[in-house]
CSV table of C-alpha atoms in Angstrom, one decimal:
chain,number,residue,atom,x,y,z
A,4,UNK,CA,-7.8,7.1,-20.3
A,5,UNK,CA,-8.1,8.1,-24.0
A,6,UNK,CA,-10.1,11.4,-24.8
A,7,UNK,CA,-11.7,12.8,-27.9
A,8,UNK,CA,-12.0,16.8,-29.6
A,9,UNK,CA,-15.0,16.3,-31.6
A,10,UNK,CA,-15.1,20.0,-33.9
A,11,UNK,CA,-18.3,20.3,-35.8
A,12,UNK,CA,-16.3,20.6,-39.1
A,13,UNK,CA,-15.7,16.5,-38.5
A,14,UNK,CA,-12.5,17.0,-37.4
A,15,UNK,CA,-11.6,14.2,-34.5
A,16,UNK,CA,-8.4,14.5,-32.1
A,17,UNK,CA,-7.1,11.9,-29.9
A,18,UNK,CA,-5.7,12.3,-26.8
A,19,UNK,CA,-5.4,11.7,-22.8
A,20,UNK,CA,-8.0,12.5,-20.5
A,21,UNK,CA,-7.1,15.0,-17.6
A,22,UNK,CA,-10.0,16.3,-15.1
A,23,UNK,CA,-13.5,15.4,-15.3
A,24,UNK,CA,-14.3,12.5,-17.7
A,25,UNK,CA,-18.0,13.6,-18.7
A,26,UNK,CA,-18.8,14.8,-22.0
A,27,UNK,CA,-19.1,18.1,-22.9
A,28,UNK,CA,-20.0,20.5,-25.9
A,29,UNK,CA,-18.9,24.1,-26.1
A,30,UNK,CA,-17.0,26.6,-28.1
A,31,UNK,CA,-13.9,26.1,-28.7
A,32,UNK,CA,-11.2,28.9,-29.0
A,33,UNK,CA,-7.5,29.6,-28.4
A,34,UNK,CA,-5.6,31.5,-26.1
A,35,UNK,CA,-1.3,32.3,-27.4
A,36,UNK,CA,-0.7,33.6,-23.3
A,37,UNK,CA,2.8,32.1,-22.4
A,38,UNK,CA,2.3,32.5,-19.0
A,39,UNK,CA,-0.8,33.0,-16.5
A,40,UNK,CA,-3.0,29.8,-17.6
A,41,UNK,CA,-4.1,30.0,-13.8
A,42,UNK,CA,-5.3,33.3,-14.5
A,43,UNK,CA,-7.3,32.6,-17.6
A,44,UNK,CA,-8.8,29.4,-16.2
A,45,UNK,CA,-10.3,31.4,-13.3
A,46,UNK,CA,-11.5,34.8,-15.7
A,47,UNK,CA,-15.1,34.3,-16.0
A,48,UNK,CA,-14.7,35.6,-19.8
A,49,UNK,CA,-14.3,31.7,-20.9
A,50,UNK,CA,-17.4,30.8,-19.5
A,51,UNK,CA,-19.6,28.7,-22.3
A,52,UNK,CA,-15.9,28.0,-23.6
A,53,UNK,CA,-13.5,25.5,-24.2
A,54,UNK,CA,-10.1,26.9,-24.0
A,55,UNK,CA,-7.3,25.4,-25.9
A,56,UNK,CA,-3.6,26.6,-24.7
A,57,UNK,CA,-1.3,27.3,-27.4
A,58,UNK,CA,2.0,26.9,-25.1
A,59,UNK,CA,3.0,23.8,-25.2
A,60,UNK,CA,3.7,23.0,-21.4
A,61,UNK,CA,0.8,23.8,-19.0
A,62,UNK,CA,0.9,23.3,-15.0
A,63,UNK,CA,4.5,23.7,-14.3
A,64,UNK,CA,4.2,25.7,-11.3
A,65,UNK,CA,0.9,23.9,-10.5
A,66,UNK,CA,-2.2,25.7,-8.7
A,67,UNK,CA,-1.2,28.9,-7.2
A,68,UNK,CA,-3.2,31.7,-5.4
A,69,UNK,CA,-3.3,33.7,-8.9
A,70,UNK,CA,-6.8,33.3,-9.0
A,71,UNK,CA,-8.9,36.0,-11.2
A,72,UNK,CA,-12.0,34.6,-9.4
A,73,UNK,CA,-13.0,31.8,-6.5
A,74,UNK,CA,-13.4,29.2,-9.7
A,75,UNK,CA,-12.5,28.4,-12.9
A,76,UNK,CA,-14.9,29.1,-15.6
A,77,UNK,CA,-14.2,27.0,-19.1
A,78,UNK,CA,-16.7,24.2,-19.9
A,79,UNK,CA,-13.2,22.3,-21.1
A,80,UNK,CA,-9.5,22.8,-21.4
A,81,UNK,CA,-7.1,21.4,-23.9
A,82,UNK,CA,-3.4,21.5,-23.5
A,83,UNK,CA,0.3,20.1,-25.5
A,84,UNK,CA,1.2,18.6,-22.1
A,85,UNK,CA,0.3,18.8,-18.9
A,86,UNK,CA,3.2,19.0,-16.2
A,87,UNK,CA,2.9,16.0,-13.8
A,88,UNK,CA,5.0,17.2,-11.1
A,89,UNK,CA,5.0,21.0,-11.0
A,90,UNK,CA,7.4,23.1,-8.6
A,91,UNK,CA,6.7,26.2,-7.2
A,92,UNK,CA,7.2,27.3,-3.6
A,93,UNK,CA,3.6,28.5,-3.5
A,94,UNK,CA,1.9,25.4,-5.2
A,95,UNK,CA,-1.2,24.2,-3.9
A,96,UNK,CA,-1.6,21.4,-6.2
A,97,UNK,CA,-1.9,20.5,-9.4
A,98,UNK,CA,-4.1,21.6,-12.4
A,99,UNK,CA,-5.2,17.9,-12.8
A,100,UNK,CA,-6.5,18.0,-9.2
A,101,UNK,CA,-7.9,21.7,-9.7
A,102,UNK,CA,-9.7,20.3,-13.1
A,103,UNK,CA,-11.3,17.2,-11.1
A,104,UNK,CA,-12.7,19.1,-8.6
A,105,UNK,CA,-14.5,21.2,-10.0
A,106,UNK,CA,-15.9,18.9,-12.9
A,107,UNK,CA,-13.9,20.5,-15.6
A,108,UNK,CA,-13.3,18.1,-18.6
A,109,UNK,CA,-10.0,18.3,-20.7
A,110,UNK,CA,-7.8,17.0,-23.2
A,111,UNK,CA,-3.8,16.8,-23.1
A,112,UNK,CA,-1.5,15.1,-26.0
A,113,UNK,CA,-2.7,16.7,-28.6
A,114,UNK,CA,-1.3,19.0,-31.7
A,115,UNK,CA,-2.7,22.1,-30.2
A,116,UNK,CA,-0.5,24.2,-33.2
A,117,UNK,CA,-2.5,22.0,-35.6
A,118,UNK,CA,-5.9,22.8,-33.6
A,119,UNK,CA,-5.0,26.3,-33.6
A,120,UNK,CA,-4.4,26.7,-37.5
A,121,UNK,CA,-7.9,25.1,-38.1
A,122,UNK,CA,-9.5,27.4,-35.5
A,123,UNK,CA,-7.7,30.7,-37.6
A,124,UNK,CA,-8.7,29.3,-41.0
A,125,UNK,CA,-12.0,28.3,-40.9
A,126,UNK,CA,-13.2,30.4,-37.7
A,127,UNK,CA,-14.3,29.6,-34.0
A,128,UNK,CA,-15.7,26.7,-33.9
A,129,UNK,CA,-18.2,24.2,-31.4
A,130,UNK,CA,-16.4,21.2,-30.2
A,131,UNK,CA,-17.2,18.1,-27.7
A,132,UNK,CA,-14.5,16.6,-25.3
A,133,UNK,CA,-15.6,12.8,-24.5
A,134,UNK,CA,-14.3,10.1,-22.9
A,135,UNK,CA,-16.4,7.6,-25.0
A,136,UNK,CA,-14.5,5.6,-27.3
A,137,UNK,CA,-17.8,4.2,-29.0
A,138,UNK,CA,-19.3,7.8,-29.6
A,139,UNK,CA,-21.1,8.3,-33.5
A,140,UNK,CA,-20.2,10.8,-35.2
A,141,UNK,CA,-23.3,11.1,-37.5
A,142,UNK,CA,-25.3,11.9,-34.0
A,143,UNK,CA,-22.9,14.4,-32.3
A,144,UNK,CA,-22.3,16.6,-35.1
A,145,UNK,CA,-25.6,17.7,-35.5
A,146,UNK,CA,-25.6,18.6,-32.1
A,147,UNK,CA,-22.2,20.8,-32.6
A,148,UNK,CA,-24.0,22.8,-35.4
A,149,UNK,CA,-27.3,23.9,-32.6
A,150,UNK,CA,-25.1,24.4,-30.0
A,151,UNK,CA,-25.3,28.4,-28.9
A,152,UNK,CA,-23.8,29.4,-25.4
A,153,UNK,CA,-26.4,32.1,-25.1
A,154,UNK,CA,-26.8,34.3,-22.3
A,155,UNK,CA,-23.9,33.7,-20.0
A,156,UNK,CA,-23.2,37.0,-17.8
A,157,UNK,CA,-26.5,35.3,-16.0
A,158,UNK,CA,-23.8,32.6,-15.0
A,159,UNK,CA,-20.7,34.3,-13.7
A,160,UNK,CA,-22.2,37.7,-12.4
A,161,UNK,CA,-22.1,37.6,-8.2
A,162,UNK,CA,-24.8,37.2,-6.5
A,163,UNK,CA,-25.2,40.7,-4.2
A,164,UNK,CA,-23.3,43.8,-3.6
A,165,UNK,CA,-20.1,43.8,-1.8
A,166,UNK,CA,-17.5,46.5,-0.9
A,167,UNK,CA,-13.9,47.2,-0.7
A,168,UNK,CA,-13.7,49.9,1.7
A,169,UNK,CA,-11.1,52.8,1.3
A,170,UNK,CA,-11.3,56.7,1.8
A,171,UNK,CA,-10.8,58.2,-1.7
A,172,UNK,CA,-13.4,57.6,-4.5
A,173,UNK,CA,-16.8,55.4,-4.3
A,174,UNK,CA,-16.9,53.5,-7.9
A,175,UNK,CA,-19.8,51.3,-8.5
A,176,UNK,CA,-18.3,48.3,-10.7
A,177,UNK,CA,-20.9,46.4,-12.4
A,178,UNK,CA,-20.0,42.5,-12.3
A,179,UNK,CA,-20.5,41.3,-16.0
A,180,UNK,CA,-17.8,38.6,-14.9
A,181,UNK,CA,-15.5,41.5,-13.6
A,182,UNK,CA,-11.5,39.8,-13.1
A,183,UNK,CA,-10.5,40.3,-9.2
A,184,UNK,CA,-7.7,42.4,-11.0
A,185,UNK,CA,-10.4,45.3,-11.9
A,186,UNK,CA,-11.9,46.2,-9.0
A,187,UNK,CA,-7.9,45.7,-7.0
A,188,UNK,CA,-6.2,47.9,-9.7
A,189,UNK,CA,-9.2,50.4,-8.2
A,190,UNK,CA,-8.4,49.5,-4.9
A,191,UNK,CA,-4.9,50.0,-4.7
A,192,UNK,CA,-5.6,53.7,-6.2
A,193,UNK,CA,-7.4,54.7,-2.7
A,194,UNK,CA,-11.2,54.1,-4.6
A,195,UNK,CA,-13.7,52.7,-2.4
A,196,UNK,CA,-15.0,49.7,-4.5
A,197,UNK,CA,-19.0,48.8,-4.8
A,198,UNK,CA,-19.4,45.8,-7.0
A,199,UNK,CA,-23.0,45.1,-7.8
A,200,UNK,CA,-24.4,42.2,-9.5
A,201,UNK,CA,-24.8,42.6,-13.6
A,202,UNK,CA,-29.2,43.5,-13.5
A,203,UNK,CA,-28.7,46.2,-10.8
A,204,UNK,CA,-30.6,49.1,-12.2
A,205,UNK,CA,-29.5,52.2,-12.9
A,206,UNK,CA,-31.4,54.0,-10.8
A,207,UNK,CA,-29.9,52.1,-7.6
A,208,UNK,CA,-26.1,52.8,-8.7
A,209,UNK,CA,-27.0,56.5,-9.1
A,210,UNK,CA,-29.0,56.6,-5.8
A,211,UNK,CA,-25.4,55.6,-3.4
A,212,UNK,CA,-24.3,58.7,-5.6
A,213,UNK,CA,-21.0,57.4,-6.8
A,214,UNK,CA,-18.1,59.1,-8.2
A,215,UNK,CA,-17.4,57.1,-11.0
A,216,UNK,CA,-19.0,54.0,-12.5
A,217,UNK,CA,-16.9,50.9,-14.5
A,218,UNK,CA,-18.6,48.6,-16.2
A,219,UNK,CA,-16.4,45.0,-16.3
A,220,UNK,CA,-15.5,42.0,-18.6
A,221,UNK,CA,-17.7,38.9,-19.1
A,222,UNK,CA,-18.7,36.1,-21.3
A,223,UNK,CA,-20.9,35.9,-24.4
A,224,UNK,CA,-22.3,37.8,-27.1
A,225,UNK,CA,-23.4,41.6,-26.2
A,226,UNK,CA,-26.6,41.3,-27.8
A,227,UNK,CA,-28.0,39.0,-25.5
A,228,UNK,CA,-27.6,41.7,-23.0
A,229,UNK,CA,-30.3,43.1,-23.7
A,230,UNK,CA,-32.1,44.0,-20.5
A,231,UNK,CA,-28.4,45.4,-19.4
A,232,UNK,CA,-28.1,47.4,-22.5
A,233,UNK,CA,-31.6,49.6,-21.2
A,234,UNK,CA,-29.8,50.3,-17.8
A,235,UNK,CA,-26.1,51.1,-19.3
A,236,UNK,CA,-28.0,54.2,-21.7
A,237,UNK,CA,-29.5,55.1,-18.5
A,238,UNK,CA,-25.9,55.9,-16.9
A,239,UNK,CA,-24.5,57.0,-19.7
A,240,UNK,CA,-27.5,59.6,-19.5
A,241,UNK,CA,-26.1,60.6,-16.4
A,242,UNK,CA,-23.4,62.9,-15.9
A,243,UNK,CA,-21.1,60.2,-14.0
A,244,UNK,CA,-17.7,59.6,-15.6
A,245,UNK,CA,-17.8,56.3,-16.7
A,246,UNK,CA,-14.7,53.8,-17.6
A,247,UNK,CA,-15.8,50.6,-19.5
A,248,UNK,CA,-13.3,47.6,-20.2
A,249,UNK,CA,-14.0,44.7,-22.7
A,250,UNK,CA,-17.8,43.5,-22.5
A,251,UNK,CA,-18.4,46.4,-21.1
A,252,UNK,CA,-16.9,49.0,-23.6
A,253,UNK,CA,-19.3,46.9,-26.4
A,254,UNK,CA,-22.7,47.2,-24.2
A,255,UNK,CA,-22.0,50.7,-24.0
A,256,UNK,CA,-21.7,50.7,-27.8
A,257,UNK,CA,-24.9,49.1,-28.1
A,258,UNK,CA,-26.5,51.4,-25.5
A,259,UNK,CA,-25.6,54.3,-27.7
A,260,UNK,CA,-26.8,53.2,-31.2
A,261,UNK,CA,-23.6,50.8,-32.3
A,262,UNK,CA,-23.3,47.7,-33.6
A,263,UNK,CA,-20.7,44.9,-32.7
A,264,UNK,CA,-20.1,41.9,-34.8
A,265,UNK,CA,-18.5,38.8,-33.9
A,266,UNK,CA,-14.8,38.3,-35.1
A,267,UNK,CA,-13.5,35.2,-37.1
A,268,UNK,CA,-11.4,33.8,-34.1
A,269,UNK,CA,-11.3,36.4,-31.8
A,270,UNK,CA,-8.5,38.0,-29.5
A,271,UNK,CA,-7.3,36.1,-26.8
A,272,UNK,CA,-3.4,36.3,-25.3
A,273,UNK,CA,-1.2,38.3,-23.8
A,274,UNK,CA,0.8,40.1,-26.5
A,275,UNK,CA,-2.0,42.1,-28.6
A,276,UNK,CA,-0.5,45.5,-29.9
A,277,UNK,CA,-3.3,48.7,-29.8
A,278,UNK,CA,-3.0,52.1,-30.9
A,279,UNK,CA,-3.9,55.0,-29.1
A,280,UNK,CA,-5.4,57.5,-31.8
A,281,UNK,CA,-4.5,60.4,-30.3
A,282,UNK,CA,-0.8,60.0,-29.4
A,283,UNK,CA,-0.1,57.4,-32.1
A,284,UNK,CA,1.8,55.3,-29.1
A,285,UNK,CA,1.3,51.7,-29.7
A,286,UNK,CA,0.9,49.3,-26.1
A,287,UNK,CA,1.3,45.6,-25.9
A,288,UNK,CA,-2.3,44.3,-24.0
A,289,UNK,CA,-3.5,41.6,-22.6
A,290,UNK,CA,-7.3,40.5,-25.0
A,291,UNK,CA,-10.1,37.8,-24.5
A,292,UNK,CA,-13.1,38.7,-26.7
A,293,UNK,CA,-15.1,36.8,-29.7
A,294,UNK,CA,-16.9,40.1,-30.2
A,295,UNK,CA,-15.7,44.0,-31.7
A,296,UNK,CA,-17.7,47.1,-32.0
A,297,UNK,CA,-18.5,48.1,-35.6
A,298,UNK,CA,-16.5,51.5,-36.0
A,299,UNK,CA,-18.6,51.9,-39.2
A,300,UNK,CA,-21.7,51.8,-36.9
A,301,UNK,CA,-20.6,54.5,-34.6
A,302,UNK,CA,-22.2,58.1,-34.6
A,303,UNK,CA,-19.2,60.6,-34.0
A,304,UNK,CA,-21.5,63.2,-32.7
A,305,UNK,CA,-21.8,60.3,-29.8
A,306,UNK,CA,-18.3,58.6,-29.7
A,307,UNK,CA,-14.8,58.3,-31.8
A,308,UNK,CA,-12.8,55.5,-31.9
A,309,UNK,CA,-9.6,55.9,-29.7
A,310,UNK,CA,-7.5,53.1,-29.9
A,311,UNK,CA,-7.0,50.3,-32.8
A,312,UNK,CA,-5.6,46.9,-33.2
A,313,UNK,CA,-2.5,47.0,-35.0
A,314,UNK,CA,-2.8,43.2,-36.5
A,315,UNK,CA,-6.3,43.9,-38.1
A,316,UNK,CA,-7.7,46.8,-37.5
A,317,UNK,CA,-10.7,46.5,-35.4
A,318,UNK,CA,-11.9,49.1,-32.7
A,319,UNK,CA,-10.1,48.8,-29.1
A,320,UNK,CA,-11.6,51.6,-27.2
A,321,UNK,CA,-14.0,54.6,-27.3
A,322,UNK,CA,-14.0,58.3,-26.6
A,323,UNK,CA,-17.3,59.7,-26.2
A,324,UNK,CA,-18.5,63.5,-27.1
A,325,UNK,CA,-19.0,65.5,-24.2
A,326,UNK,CA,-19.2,63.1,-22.0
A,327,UNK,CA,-16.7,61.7,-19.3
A,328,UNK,CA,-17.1,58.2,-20.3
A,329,UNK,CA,-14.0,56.3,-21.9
A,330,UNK,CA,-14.1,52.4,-23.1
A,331,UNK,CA,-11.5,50.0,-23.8
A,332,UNK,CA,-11.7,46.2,-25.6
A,333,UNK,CA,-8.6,44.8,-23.7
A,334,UNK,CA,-7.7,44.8,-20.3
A,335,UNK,CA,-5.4,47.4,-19.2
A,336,UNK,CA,-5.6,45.7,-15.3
A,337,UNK,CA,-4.0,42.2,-17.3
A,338,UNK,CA,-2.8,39.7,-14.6
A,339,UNK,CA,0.1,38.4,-15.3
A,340,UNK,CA,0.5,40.9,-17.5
A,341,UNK,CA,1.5,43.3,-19.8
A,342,UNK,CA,0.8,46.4,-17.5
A,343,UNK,CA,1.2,48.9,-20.5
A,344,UNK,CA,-2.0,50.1,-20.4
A,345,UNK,CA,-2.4,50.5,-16.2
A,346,UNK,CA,-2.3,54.4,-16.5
A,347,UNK,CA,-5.9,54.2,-18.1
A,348,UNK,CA,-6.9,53.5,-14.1
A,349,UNK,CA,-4.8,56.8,-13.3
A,350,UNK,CA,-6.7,58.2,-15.9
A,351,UNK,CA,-10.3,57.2,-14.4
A,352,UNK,CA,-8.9,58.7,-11.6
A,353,UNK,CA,-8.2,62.6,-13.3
A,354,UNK,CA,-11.6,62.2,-14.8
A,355,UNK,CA,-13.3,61.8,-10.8
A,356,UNK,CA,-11.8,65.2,-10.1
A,357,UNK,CA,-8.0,63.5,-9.4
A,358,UNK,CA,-6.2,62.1,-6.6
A,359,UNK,CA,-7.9,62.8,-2.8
């Protein structure tokens, strides 16, 4: 069955359908990951998105238990090719199947390289995947140009508090749309995990008296956090060391008097360079965010910028004054990978008081 990319700019693809075959509208961005598309389709960061996948061949080693969370997340998901008969000794199927059950349009047989060069000169863009050959362009592009994905943490955040029992640590991990990989990378380090869901107050976290608090990934555009924001400047009022990753690290920016802005096409892959500002070391790190914090914003009697992305500058983690609270843009507990940046964990760790 043939399928359409609509992009508000009037730009039309053709290609196959794979998955669902209802129409859908969302923003559509890229991710350059070579390996791991199980692991982006299930990280609840896409939700409100429509992901297209640079590498060519997707699905060769089918559905696998590399899950980042119990479901995929995108709205859509556009691919070169999709592999028809992958092989792995752990496959449980195949990502057409995994698309179809769980009402996940896509698009395969297109020029993803061209789709991607559009998406980096003109900016992220909204887009609608349909099945309909008789669709009208003068009536969905209007709609492309209203469409926001608003408040989406709402969507992806769990539902009550659950544990990971272990004998060193307690961390309360707020679920913005936290990666299983977050609170396991935790875990694994002897921490005793509390994950709460995203409008938990404050004052709850701080009444199980925890030793340390993250705050996780998720979707969307910090601003519209903003009944979040109120209860993140209420920990960070607290003395509890704090370790922030992604949309966490911006609402904590916002919490303290920052700004955050969003980027032209964003930072999403598995091979994005940052500089630690102290050391000067550069690490290869795993990204997937349409937003940055404004380092122009910050106050440095409140926080400093600690690292910096080496393609273009923009802020990729925090220090703050006086305080043990650290944040980072990208994700330093990346599954597949890279694992460069793991020791920031280790680091939480020393800042609880170090290793029970």
């Amino acid at each position: 069955m043939k399928a359409f990319l609509i992009l508000e700019d009037g730009t039309v693809f053709t290609g196959t359908s794979i998955g669902s075959t209802k129409s859908v509208i969302s923003e559509i961005v890229f991710n350059t990951s070579m390996t791991g598309y199980l692991e982006v389709l299930t990280d609840p960061s896409y939700a409100g998105q429509a992901v297209v996948m640079t590498y060519p061949l997707i699905g060769n080693y089918g559905v696998t238990p590399d899950m980042e969370s119990a479901q995929p997340w995108p709205d859509g998901y556009i691919v070169r090719e999709l592999s028809r008969i992958p092989s792995n000794f752990r496959c449980q199927g195949t990502i057409q199947e995994f698309l179809k059950e769980h009402d996940i349009p896509g698009i395969a047989g297109i020029d993803t390289r061209a789709l991607t060069k559009i998406l980096r000169e003109k900016g992220t863009m909204n887009g609608m995947i349909t099945t309909d050959e008789n669709y009208k362009l003068d009536e969905i592009l209007p709609q492309l140009h209203v469409y926001n994905t608003g408040n989406v943490v709402d969507k992806v955040t769990c539902c009550e508090k659950k544990v990971l029992k272990a004998d060193g640590y307690k961390v309360a991990l707020l679920d913005f749309g936290a990666k299983n990989n977050i609170a396991q990378s935790l875990h694994k380090r002897g921490c005793e995990v509390t994950i709460y869901p995203a409008h938990t107050t404050a004052e709850e976290i701080l009444s199980s008296d925890p030793d340390g608090i993250m705050l996780s990934n998720g979707p969307g555009d910090p601003k519209a956090c903003t009944d979040i924001i109120k209860e993140v400047k209420k920990l960070y009022d607290s003395e509890v060391p704090i370790f922030a990753i992604c949309l966490g690290h911006q609402l904590m920016a916002l919490a303290t008097g920052a700004d955050t802005y969003k980027l032209k096409y964003g930072h999403r892959g598995g091979n994005h360079p940052v500089k630690d500002l102290e050391t000067g070391r550069v690490y290869i790190s795993s990204q997937n965010h349409g937003y940055a914090v404004d380092a122009d914003s910050l106050d440095q009697t409140i926080a400093v910028p600690a690292f910096t992305n080496v393609n273009d500058g923009t802020n990729e983690g925090l220090k703050y004054t006086g305080k043990n609270i650290f944040t980072v843009q990208f994700h330093p507990e990346a599954c597949p990978g890279p694992q460069d940046s793991g020791y920031l964990f280790d680091k939480f760790i020393e800042m609880m008081g170090g290793q029970k």
